[in-house]
Amino acid sequence: MFSQIVSAIAAMIFGVAICAAYFWFSNKLLDLIFPAREGDEVHRAAVNLRRRGVIRPWLFLGPALFLLVVYLVYPVVATFILSFYGPDGSKFVGGANYLWALNDTEFRQSIFNNILWLAVVPAACTFFGLVIAVMTDRIWWGNIAKAVIFMPMAISFVGASVIWKFIYEYRGGTDAQIGLLNAIVQLFGGTPEVWITIPFWNNFFLMVMLIWIQTGFAMVILSAALRGIPEETIEAAVIDGANGWQIFWKIMVPQVWGTIATVWTTITILVLKVFDIVLTMTNGQWNTMVLANLMFNWMFRGGGDSGRSAVIALVIMVAVTPIMIWNIRRANAETKGR
């Protein structure tokens, strides 16, 4: 443990030192290539200063752009090329992997499940986060409530899955039900169930876990946005006779709509990448498979199939891209409108 801490601290110090050295030496080199010293001809010095101004920002952006190409652009291109090859990536198979995806039942089930997750989780997280943010801003112990609701954000998806396994736990025969949900059902005279094995509905039982984790994130962001609403608009609405429901929907929501959209799209992108919860709880069994888990399975199942896993990875990337573009364009439009 101690050696790991020392290694982490050393890596941080070394990384910062390397960055500082790069920027210092690159700026010195730029000044040497385009000098503008006292006594130089005025026109030449002005041209060199202009060139420095054009080049210097790229010295700062250069490493980031390089890493972006290496770790983002290159993998996307390589994945696209790999999708036309066989399991080991050596034999060209054309569009065979894409035809497999169109005809594979498990792939279609994964698409359906992902759509289901996209329809429920972002909307539920955003709605509950907004409602809780409004409610906790009106009570004296609101900060304590926010801390408790935000706490699941600190838990990993695997850790959350372990917690919810105890909630959905089922004991057969005459054994006492230790799962919270089955204990409640039994208390009211119902029959205990193995909840995560019930097709279709088990997807919702898994979604509850992600909603539980992400509602705190939505609440914090939306609470900050609500605090930015001018008090004058609320007071004017009250004077005009608006009730609490009207103030919420017609005054608050329109003024934080940009933040609501940002929270919704952020959680939407997270949902498209959901993996740990499904893997830990069901491993995709009982019709709970999602695209990220299917990709993982085809990467390692029976020695792996890099071609089919690449197709699934591309589907996920294509699904994420329009959401990211829309979010960026909306943010740019808001920035220009200010």
Coordinates of C-alpha atoms in Angstrom, one line a residue:
M1 CA 0.0 0.0 0.0
F2 CA 2.8 2.4 1.0
S3 CA 4.7 1.7 -2.2
Q4 CA 1.6 2.4 -4.3
I5 CA 1.1 5.7 -2.6
V6 CA 4.8 6.6 -3.2
S7 CA 4.6 5.6 -6.8
A8 CA 1.4 7.7 -7.3
I9 CA 3.0 10.7 -5.8
A10 CA 6.2 10.2 -7.8
A11 CA 4.2 9.9 -11.0
M12 CA 2.4 13.1 -10.3
I13 CA 5.6 15.0 -9.5
F14 CA 7.4 13.6 -12.6
G15 CA 4.4 14.3 -14.8
V16 CA 4.1 17.9 -13.7
A17 CA 7.9 18.4 -14.1
I18 CA 7.8 17.0 -17.6
C19 CA 5.0 19.3 -18.6
A20 CA 6.7 22.3 -17.1
A21 CA 10.0 21.5 -18.8
Y22 CA 8.2 21.0 -22.2
F23 CA 6.5 24.4 -22.0
W24 CA 9.6 26.2 -20.9
F25 CA 11.9 24.7 -23.5
S26 CA 9.3 25.0 -26.3
N27 CA 8.8 28.7 -25.5
K28 CA 12.6 29.3 -25.4
L29 CA 13.0 27.5 -28.7
L30 CA 10.2 29.6 -30.3
D31 CA 11.9 32.8 -29.0
L32 CA 15.2 31.7 -30.6
I33 CA 13.6 30.8 -33.9
F34 CA 11.6 34.1 -34.1
P35 CA 13.7 36.6 -32.2
A36 CA 12.4 40.1 -31.4
R37 CA 15.2 41.6 -29.5
E38 CA 15.9 45.3 -28.8
G39 CA 17.8 46.8 -31.8
D40 CA 16.2 44.4 -34.4
E41 CA 14.6 46.0 -37.5
V42 CA 11.1 47.1 -36.5
H43 CA 9.2 45.4 -39.3
R44 CA 11.0 42.1 -38.8
A45 CA 10.5 42.2 -35.1
A46 CA 6.8 42.8 -35.6
V47 CA 6.5 39.9 -38.0
N48 CA 8.3 37.6 -35.5
L49 CA 6.1 38.7 -32.7
R50 CA 3.0 38.0 -34.8
R51 CA 4.4 34.5 -35.7
R52 CA 5.0 33.8 -32.1
G53 CA 1.4 34.7 -31.2
V54 CA 0.1 32.3 -33.9
I55 CA 2.4 29.4 -33.0
R56 CA 2.4 29.7 -29.1
P57 CA -1.2 28.5 -28.5
W58 CA -0.4 25.4 -30.6
L59 CA 2.5 24.6 -28.3
F60 CA 0.0 24.3 -25.5
L61 CA -2.6 22.4 -27.6
G62 CA -0.1 20.2 -29.3
P63 CA 0.3 17.5 -26.6
A64 CA -3.4 17.3 -26.0
L65 CA -4.2 17.0 -29.8
F66 CA -1.5 14.4 -30.1
L67 CA -3.0 12.3 -27.3
L68 CA -6.5 12.9 -28.7
V69 CA -5.4 11.4 -32.1
V70 CA -3.5 8.5 -30.5
Y71 CA -6.2 7.5 -27.9
L72 CA -9.4 8.5 -29.7
V73 CA -9.1 9.1 -33.5
Y74 CA -6.7 6.1 -34.2
P75 CA -8.8 3.6 -32.2
V76 CA -12.0 4.6 -34.0
V77 CA -10.3 4.2 -37.4
A78 CA -8.7 0.9 -36.3
T79 CA -12.0 -0.4 -35.0
F80 CA -13.8 0.5 -38.3
I81 CA -11.1 -1.4 -40.3
L82 CA -11.2 -4.3 -37.9
S83 CA -15.0 -4.7 -38.3
F84 CA -14.4 -6.0 -41.9
Y85 CA -12.1 -8.8 -40.7
G86 CA -12.7 -12.2 -39.1
P87 CA -12.3 -13.3 -35.5
D88 CA -8.5 -13.0 -35.3
G89 CA -8.3 -9.9 -37.4
S90 CA -6.3 -11.5 -40.2
K91 CA -8.9 -12.6 -42.8
F92 CA -11.0 -10.0 -44.7
V93 CA -14.7 -10.9 -44.5
G94 CA -16.3 -7.8 -45.9
G95 CA -19.7 -7.0 -44.5
A96 CA -20.2 -10.4 -43.0
N97 CA -20.0 -9.1 -39.4
Y98 CA -22.6 -6.4 -40.1
L99 CA -24.9 -9.1 -41.6
W100 CA -24.4 -11.1 -38.5
A101 CA -25.4 -8.2 -36.3
L102 CA -28.6 -7.6 -38.3
N103 CA -29.6 -11.3 -38.0
D104 CA -28.4 -12.0 -34.5
T105 CA -31.2 -12.3 -31.9
E106 CA -29.0 -11.4 -29.0
F107 CA -27.8 -8.2 -30.8
R108 CA -31.4 -7.1 -31.5
Q109 CA -32.3 -7.8 -27.9
S110 CA -29.4 -5.7 -26.8
I111 CA -30.5 -2.8 -29.0
F112 CA -34.0 -3.1 -27.5
N113 CA -32.7 -3.1 -24.0
N114 CA -30.4 -0.1 -24.6
I115 CA -33.4 1.8 -26.0
L116 CA -35.4 0.9 -22.9
W117 CA -32.6 2.1 -20.7
L118 CA -32.3 5.4 -22.7
A119 CA -36.0 6.0 -22.4
V120 CA -36.2 5.5 -18.6
V121 CA -32.9 6.2 -16.8
P122 CA -32.0 9.7 -18.1
A123 CA -35.6 11.0 -17.7
A124 CA -36.0 9.5 -14.2
C125 CA -32.6 10.7 -12.9
T126 CA -33.3 14.2 -14.3
F127 CA -36.8 14.4 -13.0
F128 CA -36.0 13.1 -9.5
G129 CA -32.9 15.2 -9.3
L130 CA -34.9 18.3 -10.2
V131 CA -37.7 17.6 -7.8
I132 CA -35.3 16.8 -4.9
A133 CA -33.2 19.9 -5.7
V134 CA -36.3 22.1 -5.4
M135 CA -37.6 20.4 -2.3
T136 CA -34.3 20.4 -0.4
D137 CA -33.7 24.1 -1.1
R138 CA -36.8 24.9 1.0
I139 CA -36.0 23.0 4.2
W140 CA -33.4 23.8 6.9
W141 CA -31.9 20.3 6.8
G142 CA -31.7 20.3 3.0
N143 CA -27.9 20.1 2.9
I144 CA -28.0 17.0 5.0
A145 CA -30.6 15.4 2.7
K146 CA -28.5 16.3 -0.4
A147 CA -25.4 14.7 1.2
V148 CA -27.3 11.5 1.8
I149 CA -28.8 11.4 -1.7
F150 CA -25.4 12.3 -3.3
M151 CA -23.6 9.5 -1.3
P152 CA -24.3 6.7 -3.8
M153 CA -22.2 8.6 -6.4
A154 CA -19.2 7.7 -4.3
I155 CA -19.9 4.0 -4.7
S156 CA -18.7 2.0 -7.7
F157 CA -21.2 0.3 -10.0
V158 CA -19.9 -3.1 -8.8
G159 CA -20.2 -2.0 -5.2
A160 CA -23.8 -0.8 -5.9
S161 CA -24.6 -4.1 -7.5
V162 CA -23.5 -6.0 -4.4
I163 CA -25.7 -3.7 -2.3
W164 CA -28.7 -4.3 -4.6
K165 CA -28.1 -8.0 -4.7
F166 CA -29.0 -8.1 -1.1
I167 CA -32.2 -6.1 -1.8
Y168 CA -33.2 -8.5 -4.6
E169 CA -32.0 -11.6 -2.8
Y170 CA -34.3 -14.7 -3.0
R171 CA -34.2 -17.7 -0.7
G172 CA -36.1 -20.9 -1.8
G173 CA -38.0 -23.4 0.3
T174 CA -38.8 -22.5 3.9
D175 CA -35.7 -20.3 4.3
A176 CA -36.4 -16.8 5.7
Q177 CA -36.2 -14.1 3.0
I178 CA -33.2 -11.8 3.7
G179 CA -33.7 -9.7 0.6
L180 CA -35.4 -6.5 1.5
L181 CA -37.8 -6.5 -1.5
N182 CA -38.9 -10.1 -0.9
A183 CA -39.2 -9.4 2.8
I184 CA -41.6 -6.5 2.1
V185 CA -43.6 -8.6 -0.4
Q186 CA -43.9 -11.4 2.1
L187 CA -44.9 -9.0 4.8
F188 CA -47.9 -8.0 2.8
G189 CA -48.9 -11.6 1.9
G190 CA -47.2 -11.8 -1.5
T191 CA -45.0 -14.5 -3.0
P192 CA -41.2 -14.0 -3.0
E193 CA -39.7 -13.9 -6.5
V194 CA -36.3 -14.1 -8.1
W195 CA -36.7 -10.6 -9.4
I196 CA -33.7 -10.3 -11.7
T197 CA -34.7 -13.4 -13.7
I198 CA -38.2 -12.1 -14.7
P199 CA -37.8 -11.2 -18.5
F200 CA -38.4 -7.6 -19.5
W201 CA -39.2 -6.4 -15.9
N202 CA -35.7 -7.4 -14.7
N203 CA -34.3 -4.6 -16.9
F204 CA -36.2 -2.1 -14.8
F205 CA -34.9 -3.7 -11.6
L206 CA -31.4 -3.1 -12.9
M207 CA -32.3 0.5 -14.0
V208 CA -33.3 1.4 -10.5
M209 CA -29.7 0.9 -9.4
L210 CA -28.3 3.4 -11.9
I211 CA -31.1 5.8 -11.1
W212 CA -30.2 5.5 -7.4
I213 CA -26.5 6.3 -8.2
Q214 CA -27.0 9.1 -10.7
T215 CA -29.9 11.0 -9.1
G216 CA -27.5 12.7 -6.7
F217 CA -25.4 13.9 -9.7
A218 CA -28.5 15.4 -11.3
M219 CA -29.6 16.9 -8.0
V220 CA -26.3 18.7 -7.4
I221 CA -26.1 20.2 -10.9
L222 CA -29.7 21.3 -11.0
S223 CA -29.6 22.7 -7.4
A224 CA -26.8 25.0 -8.5
A225 CA -28.8 26.1 -11.5
L226 CA -31.9 26.8 -9.4
R227 CA -29.8 29.0 -7.1
G228 CA -29.0 31.1 -10.1
I229 CA -32.6 32.0 -10.8
P230 CA -33.2 35.6 -9.8
E231 CA -35.4 36.0 -6.7
E232 CA -37.2 38.8 -8.4
T233 CA -38.8 36.5 -10.9
I234 CA -40.1 34.2 -8.2
E235 CA -41.4 37.1 -6.1
A236 CA -43.1 38.6 -9.2
A237 CA -44.8 35.3 -9.9
V238 CA -46.0 35.1 -6.3
I239 CA -47.4 38.6 -6.4
D240 CA -49.2 37.7 -9.7
G241 CA -50.9 34.9 -7.8
A242 CA -49.0 31.9 -9.2
N243 CA -49.1 28.8 -7.0
G244 CA -46.1 26.5 -6.3
W245 CA -46.8 24.1 -9.2
Q246 CA -47.0 27.0 -11.7
I247 CA -43.8 28.6 -10.3
F248 CA -42.0 25.3 -10.7
W249 CA -43.1 24.5 -14.3
K250 CA -43.5 28.0 -15.8
I251 CA -40.7 30.0 -13.9
M252 CA -38.1 27.6 -12.7
V253 CA -38.0 24.9 -15.4
P254 CA -37.7 27.3 -18.4
Q255 CA -34.8 29.2 -16.7
V256 CA -32.8 26.0 -16.0
W257 CA -33.8 24.2 -19.2
G258 CA -30.2 24.4 -20.6
T259 CA -28.9 22.7 -17.4
I260 CA -31.6 20.1 -17.6
A261 CA -30.6 19.3 -21.2
T262 CA -26.9 19.0 -20.1
V263 CA -27.7 16.6 -17.3
W264 CA -30.0 14.5 -19.5
T265 CA -27.4 14.2 -22.3
T266 CA -24.6 13.4 -19.8
I267 CA -26.6 10.6 -18.2
T268 CA -27.7 9.4 -21.7
I269 CA -24.1 8.9 -22.7
L270 CA -23.4 7.1 -19.5
V271 CA -26.4 4.7 -20.1
L272 CA -25.1 3.8 -23.6
K273 CA -21.9 2.7 -21.9
V274 CA -23.6 0.8 -19.0
F275 CA -21.7 -2.4 -18.4
D276 CA -20.7 -3.1 -14.7
I277 CA -24.3 -3.3 -13.4
V278 CA -25.5 -5.8 -16.0
L279 CA -22.3 -7.9 -15.8
T280 CA -22.4 -8.1 -12.0
M281 CA -26.1 -8.7 -11.6
T282 CA -27.1 -11.0 -14.5
N283 CA -24.1 -11.2 -16.9
G284 CA -26.7 -10.5 -19.6
Q285 CA -28.8 -13.5 -18.8
W286 CA -32.7 -13.6 -18.8
N287 CA -32.8 -11.0 -21.7
T288 CA -30.9 -8.3 -19.9
M289 CA -28.0 -8.1 -22.3
V290 CA -26.9 -4.5 -23.4
L291 CA -24.5 -3.5 -26.1
A292 CA -21.5 -2.9 -23.9
N293 CA -21.8 -6.3 -22.3
L294 CA -22.3 -7.9 -25.7
M295 CA -19.2 -6.3 -27.0
F296 CA -17.3 -7.5 -23.9
N297 CA -18.6 -11.1 -24.5
W298 CA -17.5 -11.1 -28.1
M299 CA -14.1 -9.8 -27.3
F300 CA -13.4 -12.7 -25.0
R301 CA -16.0 -15.4 -25.6
G302 CA -14.4 -18.7 -27.0
G303 CA -11.1 -17.0 -27.6
G304 CA -12.8 -13.8 -28.8
D305 CA -14.1 -12.4 -32.1
S306 CA -12.5 -9.0 -32.8
G307 CA -14.6 -8.4 -35.9
R308 CA -18.0 -8.8 -34.3
S309 CA -16.9 -6.9 -31.1
A310 CA -15.7 -4.1 -33.4
V311 CA -19.1 -3.8 -35.1
I312 CA -20.8 -3.5 -31.7
A313 CA -18.3 -0.9 -30.6
L314 CA -19.0 1.1 -33.7
V315 CA -22.8 0.9 -33.0
I316 CA -22.2 2.4 -29.5
M317 CA -20.0 5.1 -30.9
V318 CA -22.5 6.0 -33.6
A319 CA -25.2 6.2 -31.0
V320 CA -23.2 8.5 -28.7
T321 CA -22.0 10.8 -31.4
P322 CA -25.3 12.7 -32.3
I323 CA -25.9 13.3 -28.6
M324 CA -22.5 14.8 -28.1
I325 CA -22.8 16.9 -31.2
W326 CA -26.2 18.2 -30.1
N327 CA -24.9 19.0 -26.6
I328 CA -21.9 20.9 -28.0
R329 CA -23.9 22.9 -30.5
R330 CA -26.4 23.8 -27.8
A331 CA -23.6 24.9 -25.4
N332 CA -22.1 27.0 -28.2
A333 CA -25.4 28.6 -29.0
E334 CA -25.9 29.5 -25.4
T335 CA -22.4 31.0 -25.2
K336 CA -23.0 33.1 -28.3
G337 CA -26.4 34.2 -26.9
R338 CA -24.9 35.7 -23.8

